[in-house]
Coordinates of C-alpha atoms in Angstrom, one line a residue:
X19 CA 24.8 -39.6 -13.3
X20 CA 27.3 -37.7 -10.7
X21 CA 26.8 -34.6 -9.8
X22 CA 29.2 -32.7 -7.8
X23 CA 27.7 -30.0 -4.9
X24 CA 30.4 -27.2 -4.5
X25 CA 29.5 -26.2 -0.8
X26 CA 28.7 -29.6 0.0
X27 CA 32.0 -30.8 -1.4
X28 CA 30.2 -34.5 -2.2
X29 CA 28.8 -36.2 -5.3
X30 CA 25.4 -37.1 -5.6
X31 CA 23.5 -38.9 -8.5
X32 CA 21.4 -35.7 -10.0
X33 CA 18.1 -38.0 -10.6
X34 CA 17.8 -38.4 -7.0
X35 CA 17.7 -35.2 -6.0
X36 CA 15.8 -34.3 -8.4
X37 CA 13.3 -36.9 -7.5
X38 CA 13.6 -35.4 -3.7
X39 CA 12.8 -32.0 -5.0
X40 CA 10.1 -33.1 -7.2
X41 CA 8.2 -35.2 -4.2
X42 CA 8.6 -32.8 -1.7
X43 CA 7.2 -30.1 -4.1
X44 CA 4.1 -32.2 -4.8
X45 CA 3.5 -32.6 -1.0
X46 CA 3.9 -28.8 -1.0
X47 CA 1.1 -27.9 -3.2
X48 CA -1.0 -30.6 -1.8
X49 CA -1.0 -29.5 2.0
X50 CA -0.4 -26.0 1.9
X51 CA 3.5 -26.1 3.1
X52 CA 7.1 -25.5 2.6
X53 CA 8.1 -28.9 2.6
X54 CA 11.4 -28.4 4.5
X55 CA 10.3 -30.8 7.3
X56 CA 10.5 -33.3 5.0
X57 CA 13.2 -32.6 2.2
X58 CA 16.2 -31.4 5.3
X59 CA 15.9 -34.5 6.7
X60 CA 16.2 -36.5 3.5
X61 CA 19.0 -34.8 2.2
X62 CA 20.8 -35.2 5.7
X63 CA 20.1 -38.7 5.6
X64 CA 21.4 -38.9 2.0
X65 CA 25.0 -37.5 3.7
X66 CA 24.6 -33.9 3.0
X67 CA 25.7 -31.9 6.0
X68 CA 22.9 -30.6 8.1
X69 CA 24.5 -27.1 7.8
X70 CA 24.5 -27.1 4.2
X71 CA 21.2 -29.3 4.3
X72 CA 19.3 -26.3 6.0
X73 CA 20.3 -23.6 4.3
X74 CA 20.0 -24.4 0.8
X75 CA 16.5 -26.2 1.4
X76 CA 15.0 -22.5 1.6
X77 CA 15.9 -22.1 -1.4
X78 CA 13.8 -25.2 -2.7
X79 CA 10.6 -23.9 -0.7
X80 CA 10.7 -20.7 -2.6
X81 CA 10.7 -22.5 -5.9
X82 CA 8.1 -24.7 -5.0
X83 CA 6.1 -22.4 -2.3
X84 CA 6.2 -20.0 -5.3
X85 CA 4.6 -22.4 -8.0
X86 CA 1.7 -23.3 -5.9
X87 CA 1.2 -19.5 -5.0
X88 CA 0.5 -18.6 -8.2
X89 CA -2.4 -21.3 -8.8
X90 CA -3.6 -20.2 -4.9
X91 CA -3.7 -16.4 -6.2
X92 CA -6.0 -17.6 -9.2
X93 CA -8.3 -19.0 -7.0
X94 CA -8.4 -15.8 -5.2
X95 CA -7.7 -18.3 -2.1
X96 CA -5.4 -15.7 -0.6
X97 CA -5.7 -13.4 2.2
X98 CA -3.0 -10.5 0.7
X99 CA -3.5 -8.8 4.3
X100 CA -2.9 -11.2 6.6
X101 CA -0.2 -12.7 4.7
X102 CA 1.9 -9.2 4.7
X103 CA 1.4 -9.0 8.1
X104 CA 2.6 -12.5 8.8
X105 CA 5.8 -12.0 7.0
X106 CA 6.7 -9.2 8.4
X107 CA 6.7 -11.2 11.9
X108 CA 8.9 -14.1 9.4
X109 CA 11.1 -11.8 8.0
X110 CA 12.0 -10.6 12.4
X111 CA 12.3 -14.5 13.2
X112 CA 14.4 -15.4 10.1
X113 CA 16.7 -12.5 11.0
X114 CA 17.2 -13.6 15.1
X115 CA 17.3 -17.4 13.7
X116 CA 20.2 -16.7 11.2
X117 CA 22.2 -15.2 14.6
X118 CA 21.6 -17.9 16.3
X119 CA 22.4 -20.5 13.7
X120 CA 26.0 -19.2 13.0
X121 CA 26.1 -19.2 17.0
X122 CA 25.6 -23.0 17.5
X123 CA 27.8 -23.6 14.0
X124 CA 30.7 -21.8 15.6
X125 CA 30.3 -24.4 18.7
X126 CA 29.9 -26.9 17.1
X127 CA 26.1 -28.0 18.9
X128 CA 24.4 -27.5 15.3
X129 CA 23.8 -31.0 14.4
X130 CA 22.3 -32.2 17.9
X131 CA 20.3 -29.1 17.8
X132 CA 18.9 -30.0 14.6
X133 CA 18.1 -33.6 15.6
X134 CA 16.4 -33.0 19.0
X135 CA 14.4 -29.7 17.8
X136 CA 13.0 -31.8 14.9
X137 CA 11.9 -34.6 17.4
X138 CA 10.7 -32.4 19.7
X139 CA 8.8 -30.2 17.9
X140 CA 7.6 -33.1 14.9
X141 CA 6.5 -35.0 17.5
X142 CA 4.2 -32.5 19.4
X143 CA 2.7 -30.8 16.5
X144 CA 1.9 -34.8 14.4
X145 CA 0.2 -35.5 17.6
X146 CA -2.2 -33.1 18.1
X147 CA -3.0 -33.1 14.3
X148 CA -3.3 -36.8 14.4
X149 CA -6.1 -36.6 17.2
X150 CA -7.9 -34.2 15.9
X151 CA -7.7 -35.2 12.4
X152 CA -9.2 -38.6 13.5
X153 CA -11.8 -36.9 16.2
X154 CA -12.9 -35.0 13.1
X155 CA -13.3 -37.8 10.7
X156 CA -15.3 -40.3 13.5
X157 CA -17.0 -37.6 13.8
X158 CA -18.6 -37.0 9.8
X159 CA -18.7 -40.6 9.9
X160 CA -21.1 -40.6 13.2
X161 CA -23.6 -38.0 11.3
X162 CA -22.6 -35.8 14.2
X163 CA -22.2 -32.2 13.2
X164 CA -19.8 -30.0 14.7
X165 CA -20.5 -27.6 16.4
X166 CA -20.9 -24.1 15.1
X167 CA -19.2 -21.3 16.9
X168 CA -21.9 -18.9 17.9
X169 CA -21.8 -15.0 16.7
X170 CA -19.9 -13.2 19.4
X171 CA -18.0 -16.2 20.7
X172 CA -14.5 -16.1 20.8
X173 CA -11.1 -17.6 22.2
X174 CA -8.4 -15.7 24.5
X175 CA -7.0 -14.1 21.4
X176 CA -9.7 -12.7 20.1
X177 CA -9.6 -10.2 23.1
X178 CA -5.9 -9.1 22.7
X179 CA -5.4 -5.1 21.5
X180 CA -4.7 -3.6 18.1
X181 CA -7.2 -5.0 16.3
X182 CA -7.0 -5.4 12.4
X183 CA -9.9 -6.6 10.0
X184 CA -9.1 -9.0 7.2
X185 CA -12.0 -9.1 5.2
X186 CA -11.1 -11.8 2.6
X187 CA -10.9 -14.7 5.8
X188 CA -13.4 -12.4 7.8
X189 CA -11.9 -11.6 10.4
X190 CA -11.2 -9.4 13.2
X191 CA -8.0 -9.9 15.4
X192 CA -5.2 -8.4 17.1
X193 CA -2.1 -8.1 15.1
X194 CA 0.1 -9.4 18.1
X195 CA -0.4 -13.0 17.6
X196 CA -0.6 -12.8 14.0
X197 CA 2.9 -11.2 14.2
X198 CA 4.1 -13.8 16.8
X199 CA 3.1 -16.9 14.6
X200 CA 4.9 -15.0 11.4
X201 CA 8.4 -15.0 13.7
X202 CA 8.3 -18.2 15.1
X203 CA 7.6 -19.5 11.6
X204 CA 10.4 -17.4 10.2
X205 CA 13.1 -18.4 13.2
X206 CA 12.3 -21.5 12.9
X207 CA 12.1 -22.1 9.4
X208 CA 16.0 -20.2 9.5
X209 CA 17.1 -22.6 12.3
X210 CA 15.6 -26.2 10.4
X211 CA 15.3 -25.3 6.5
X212 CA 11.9 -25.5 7.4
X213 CA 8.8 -23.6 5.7
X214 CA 6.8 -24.2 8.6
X215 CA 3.2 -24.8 6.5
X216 CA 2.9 -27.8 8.7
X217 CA 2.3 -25.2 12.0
X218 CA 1.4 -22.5 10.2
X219 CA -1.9 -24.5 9.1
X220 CA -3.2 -25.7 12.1
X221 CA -3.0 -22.3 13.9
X222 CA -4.7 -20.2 11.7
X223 CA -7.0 -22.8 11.4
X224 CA -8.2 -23.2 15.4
X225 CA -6.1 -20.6 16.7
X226 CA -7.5 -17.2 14.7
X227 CA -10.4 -19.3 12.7
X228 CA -9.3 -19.0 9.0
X229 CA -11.1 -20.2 7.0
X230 CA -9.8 -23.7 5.4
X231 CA -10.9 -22.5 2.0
X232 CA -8.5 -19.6 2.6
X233 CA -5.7 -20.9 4.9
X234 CA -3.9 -23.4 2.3
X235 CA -3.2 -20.3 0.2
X236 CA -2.1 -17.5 2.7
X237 CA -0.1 -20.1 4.3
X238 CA 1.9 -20.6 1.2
X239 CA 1.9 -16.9 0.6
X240 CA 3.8 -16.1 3.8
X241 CA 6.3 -19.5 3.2
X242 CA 7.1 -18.0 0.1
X243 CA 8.5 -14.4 1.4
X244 CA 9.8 -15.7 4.3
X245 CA 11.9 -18.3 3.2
X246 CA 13.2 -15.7 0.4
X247 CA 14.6 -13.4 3.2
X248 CA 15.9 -16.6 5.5
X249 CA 18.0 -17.6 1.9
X250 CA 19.5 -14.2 1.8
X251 CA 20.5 -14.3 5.3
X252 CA 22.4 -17.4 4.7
X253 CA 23.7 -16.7 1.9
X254 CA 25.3 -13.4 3.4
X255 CA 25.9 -14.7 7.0
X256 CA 26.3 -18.4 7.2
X257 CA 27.5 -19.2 3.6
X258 CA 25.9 -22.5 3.4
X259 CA 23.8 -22.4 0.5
X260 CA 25.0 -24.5 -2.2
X261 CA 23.3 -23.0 -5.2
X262 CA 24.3 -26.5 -7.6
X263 CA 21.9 -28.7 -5.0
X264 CA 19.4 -26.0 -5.1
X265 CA 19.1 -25.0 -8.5
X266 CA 18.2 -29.0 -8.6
X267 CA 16.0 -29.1 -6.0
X268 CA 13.9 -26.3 -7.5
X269 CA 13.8 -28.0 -10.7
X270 CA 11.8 -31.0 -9.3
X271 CA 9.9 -28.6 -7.0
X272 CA 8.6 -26.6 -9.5
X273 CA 7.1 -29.6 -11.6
X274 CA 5.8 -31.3 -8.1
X275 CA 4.1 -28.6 -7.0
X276 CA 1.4 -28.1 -9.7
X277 CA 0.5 -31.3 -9.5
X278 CA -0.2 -31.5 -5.8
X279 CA -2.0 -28.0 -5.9
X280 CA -4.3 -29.3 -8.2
X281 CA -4.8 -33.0 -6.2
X282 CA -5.6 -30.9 -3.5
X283 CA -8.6 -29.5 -4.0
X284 CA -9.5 -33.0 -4.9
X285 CA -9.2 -34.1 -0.7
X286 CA -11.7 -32.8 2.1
X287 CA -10.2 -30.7 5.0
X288 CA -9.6 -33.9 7.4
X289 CA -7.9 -35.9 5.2
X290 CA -5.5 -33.9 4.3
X291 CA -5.0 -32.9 7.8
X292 CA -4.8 -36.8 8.7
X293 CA -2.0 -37.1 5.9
X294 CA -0.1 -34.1 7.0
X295 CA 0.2 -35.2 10.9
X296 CA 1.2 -38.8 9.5
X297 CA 3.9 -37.5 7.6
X298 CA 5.1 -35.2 10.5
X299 CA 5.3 -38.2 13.0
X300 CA 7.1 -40.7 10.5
X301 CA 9.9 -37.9 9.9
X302 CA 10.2 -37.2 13.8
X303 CA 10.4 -40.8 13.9
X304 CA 12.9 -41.5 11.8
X305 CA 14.9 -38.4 13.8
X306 CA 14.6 -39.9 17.1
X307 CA 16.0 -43.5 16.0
X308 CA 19.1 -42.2 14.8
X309 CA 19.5 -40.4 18.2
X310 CA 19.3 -44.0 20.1
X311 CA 21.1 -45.6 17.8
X312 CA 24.8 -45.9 18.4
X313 CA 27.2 -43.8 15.4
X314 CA 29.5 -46.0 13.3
X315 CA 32.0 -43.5 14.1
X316 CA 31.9 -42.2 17.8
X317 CA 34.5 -39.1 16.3
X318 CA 34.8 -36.9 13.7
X319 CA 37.8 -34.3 12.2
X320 CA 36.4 -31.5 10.5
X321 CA 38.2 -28.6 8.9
X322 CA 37.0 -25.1 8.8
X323 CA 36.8 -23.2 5.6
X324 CA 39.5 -20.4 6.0
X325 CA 41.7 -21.9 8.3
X326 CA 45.4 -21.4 8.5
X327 CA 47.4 -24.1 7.4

């Protein structure tokens, strides 16, 4: 069954988006993320254009980020403070990222921006996650306990200013990097249709010590708002949100998300972990081969929207 995407100006077969939507919001709920890394990439792949690919995928991580938000809350496995505070440093990022999206549109450096910063930054982050995720698991296997971080010990952020206390993760931090992780989240998220869970995570988690009961949760919590603003900032600046694709996409997310919100509380902490920096590599993977590989077409003709006859 056709479906025909206005923006887009392609027809797809509806079931397979849908399927996309529905998968992508299952791995949502399951590891505590937007999805985004995953679902932009498959729609490019599936011909989409990565403009249109990027900004109508925030759409689908509020659907979804917002389904498994509401099971989180339930659980009271959200820290209402410190998600507030990181939106507020999305909603900054999501802003600047918008600018600069309609900036490399206009010259036409979009697409090759897309391609190298998912590499680039897939690749880094499925690393790390991937060796610690394994360190972690040789290590419960060993009977080897890991080390407790002693009362009074802390990292370098721990010593920055303006200090807040969250009580629900038990903490007390500076705002500053709290803020900072929010915009890079949110700019980045605007720049790749990205909710950025898959970051997001591991930083609160070994950055500012979140709890893991907690993180999973507040993670979601800030996905959710952010992505809302970075859809409104397309919608009004770049005007690449095809709302037939994401009405779709949510659909499926929806549906995809329960289900993997309720699996994962089913997983320990370093599995899921182990899962998440598999799936990061694969997709940064898949990224970098179709940078070496050589284009059927070496040229393209596009045609602007608006342009004089």
């Amino acid at each position: 069954m056709q479906l025909y995407l206005p923006i887009a100006e392609i027809p797809v077969n509806i079931f397979v988006i849908f399927g996309m939507g529905g998968a992508v919001g299952f791995l949502s709920g399951l590891f505590g993320i937007g999805g985004g890394f995953l679902l932009t990439p498959l729609l490019i792949f599936s011909g989409i254009p990565p403009a249109v690919s990027v900004a109508t995928v925030t759409t689908q991580v509020v659907a979804s980020s917002s389904s498994a938000v509401v099971t989180y809350w339930r659980r009271k496995a959200i820290d209402l403070k410190l998600g507030t505070i990181l939106l507020c440093g999305g909603v900054i990022g999501s802003f600047i990222g918008v600018i600069l999206f309609e900036v490399l549109q206009s010259i036409g450096q979009l697409d090759v921006v897309i391609s190298l910063s998912y590499v680039t930054f897939l690749g880094a982050i499925g690393g790390l996650m991937l060796f610690e995720s394994i360190r972690a698991i040789r290590r419960r296997k060993s009977g080897v306990a890991p080390k407790a971080r002693k009362p009074g010990q802390h990292n370098w952020i721990h010593g920055l200013p303006l200090k807040v206390r969250f009580r629900r993760s038990k903490l007390y931090v500076s705002i500053i990097p709290v803020v900072g992780l929010g915009a890079i989240i949110g700019f980045l998220g605007t720049i790749l249709g990205i909710g950025g869970g898959f970051m997001m995570v591991p930083a609160l988690i070994y950055l500012l010590r979140v709890p893991t009961s907690i993180v999973i949760g507040t993670s979601l919590f800030q996905i959710l708002f952010t992505m809302a603003a970075a859809t409104v900032f397309h919608a009004m600046g770049t005007k690449t949100v095809d709302i037939v694709l994401a009405m779709t996409l949510m659909v499926g997310g929806v549906i995809g998300a329960q289900f993997g919100a309720r699996m994962g509380q089913n997983l320990r902490g370093d599995q899921l972990r182990l899962l998440l920096a598999l799936l990061v590599l694969a997709v940064g993977l898949r990224f970098a081969v179709d940078l070496l590989l050589t284009p059927d077409d070496f040229y393209s003709i596009a045609i602007r929207k608006g342009a004089g006859a």
